[in-house]
Amino acid sequence: MRDAPGGRAADVPRFVRLESWVEHPPAEMARRAADFRREVARRRTVREFSSRPVPRGIIEECIRAAGTAPNGANHQPWHFVVVSDPEVKARIRVAAEEEERAFYGGGAPQEWLDALAALGTDEHKPFLETAPYLIAIFAQRYHLASGGHRVKNYYVQESVGIATGILITGLHRAGLATLTHTPSPMGFLNEILGRPANERPFLILVAGYPAEDARVPRITKKPLDEIATFL
Ligand code: IYR
């Protein structure tokens, strides 16, 4: 039997009933929205990690959740490489710190460095070795169809960004801290992790427990009336 587009067998119906939908009464919706807001508002980006191990199943489950993200044409243009091997983490640290030395040592415009001053970041990235997991997220600009020809992906940055947001939120909800780390350029990740040319590194998500004495910058989030307009 020939497969229809999307891997669907030709005699399988194109649409199915929306069976997964769950409706909540308005009061319950309000409670759930507020609970969620409180839960995500507790999330802080952490830069000091503990080396305490984390069961791999938690990471797997959160990546499964990320893989449900809405995305362009349902091509699911992402790949997650989960690194726990200390040798691979060490190689990533060496390569990332090399880029960061160039960035902080004169590559970045002064305006950018001034903007980062409040976060206290510098070229030293020990968390790349300390944290139990580095999740390298790749965005697939195109993929190869079964015949070997290139098929373009759509809204790749948006799709991978949304999936990454779900991943971060899932890890937080499970009880893990994360850090979005973006050394620039990140081409070294393709080489170290053996990823193909159609994949661009999107970011490294560092995941684990915070160090016991972890500190975070004193920052605030904008209030609703600054970030939203209701017409
Ligand atoms: N990639 C660098 C610099 C950096 C840039 C931004 I924008 C940040 O919000 C934080 C850091 C680093 O990781 O230090």
Short mmCIF file of C-alpha atoms in Angstrom, two decimals, residues 49-54 59 81-98 124-136 181 183 188-189 191-193 204-209:
data_model
loop_
_atom_site.label_atom_id
_atom_site.label_comp_id
_atom_site.label_asym_id
_atom_site.label_seq_id
_atom_site.Cartn_x
_atom_site.Cartn_y
_atom_site.Cartn_z
CA PHE A 49 24.47 23.62 38.70
CA SER A 50 24.89 20.63 40.98
CA SER A 51 26.39 17.45 39.53
CA ARG A 52 23.63 15.40 41.23
CA PRO A 53 22.42 12.79 38.76
CA VAL A 54 18.95 13.02 37.24
CA ILE A 59 14.55 14.12 30.23
CA VAL A 81 20.89 15.53 21.40
CA VAL A 82 21.07 14.67 25.10
CA VAL A 83 24.67 14.74 26.32
CA SER A 84 25.61 13.18 29.66
CA ASP A 85 28.99 11.68 28.64
CA PRO A 86 31.64 13.66 30.59
CA GLU A 87 34.10 13.55 27.69
CA VAL A 88 31.60 15.00 25.24
CA LYS A 89 30.55 17.65 27.77
CA ALA A 90 34.22 18.59 28.22
CA ARG A 91 34.68 18.98 24.46
CA ILE A 92 31.60 21.18 24.24
CA ARG A 93 32.90 23.32 27.12
CA VAL A 94 36.29 23.82 25.46
CA ALA A 95 34.69 24.83 22.15
CA ALA A 96 32.04 27.06 23.76
CA GLU A 97 34.53 28.86 25.99
CA GLU A 98 36.71 29.55 22.97
CA HIS A 124 33.75 30.81 31.95
CA LYS A 125 31.13 28.09 31.48
CA PRO A 126 31.81 25.42 34.14
CA PHE A 127 28.13 24.40 34.09
CA LEU A 128 28.76 22.75 30.71
CA GLU A 129 30.64 20.06 32.64
CA THR A 130 28.94 20.20 36.03
CA ALA A 131 25.31 19.80 34.99
CA PRO A 132 24.20 16.22 34.37
CA TYR A 133 22.64 17.02 30.99
CA LEU A 134 23.30 19.27 28.05
CA ILE A 135 20.45 19.11 25.57
CA ALA A 136 21.73 20.39 22.25
CA HIS A 181 23.10 28.77 26.54
CA PRO A 183 27.62 30.51 22.36
CA PHE A 188 31.16 23.19 16.62
CA LEU A 189 28.12 21.31 17.89
CA GLU A 191 31.09 18.42 14.51
CA ILE A 192 31.25 17.24 18.12
CA LEU A 193 27.79 15.65 18.06
CA ILE A 204 22.19 24.32 24.34
CA LEU A 205 19.74 23.70 27.18
CA VAL A 206 21.64 22.93 30.36
CA ALA A 207 19.52 20.89 32.78
CA GLY A 208 19.93 19.60 36.31
CA TYR A 209 19.56 20.58 39.95
#
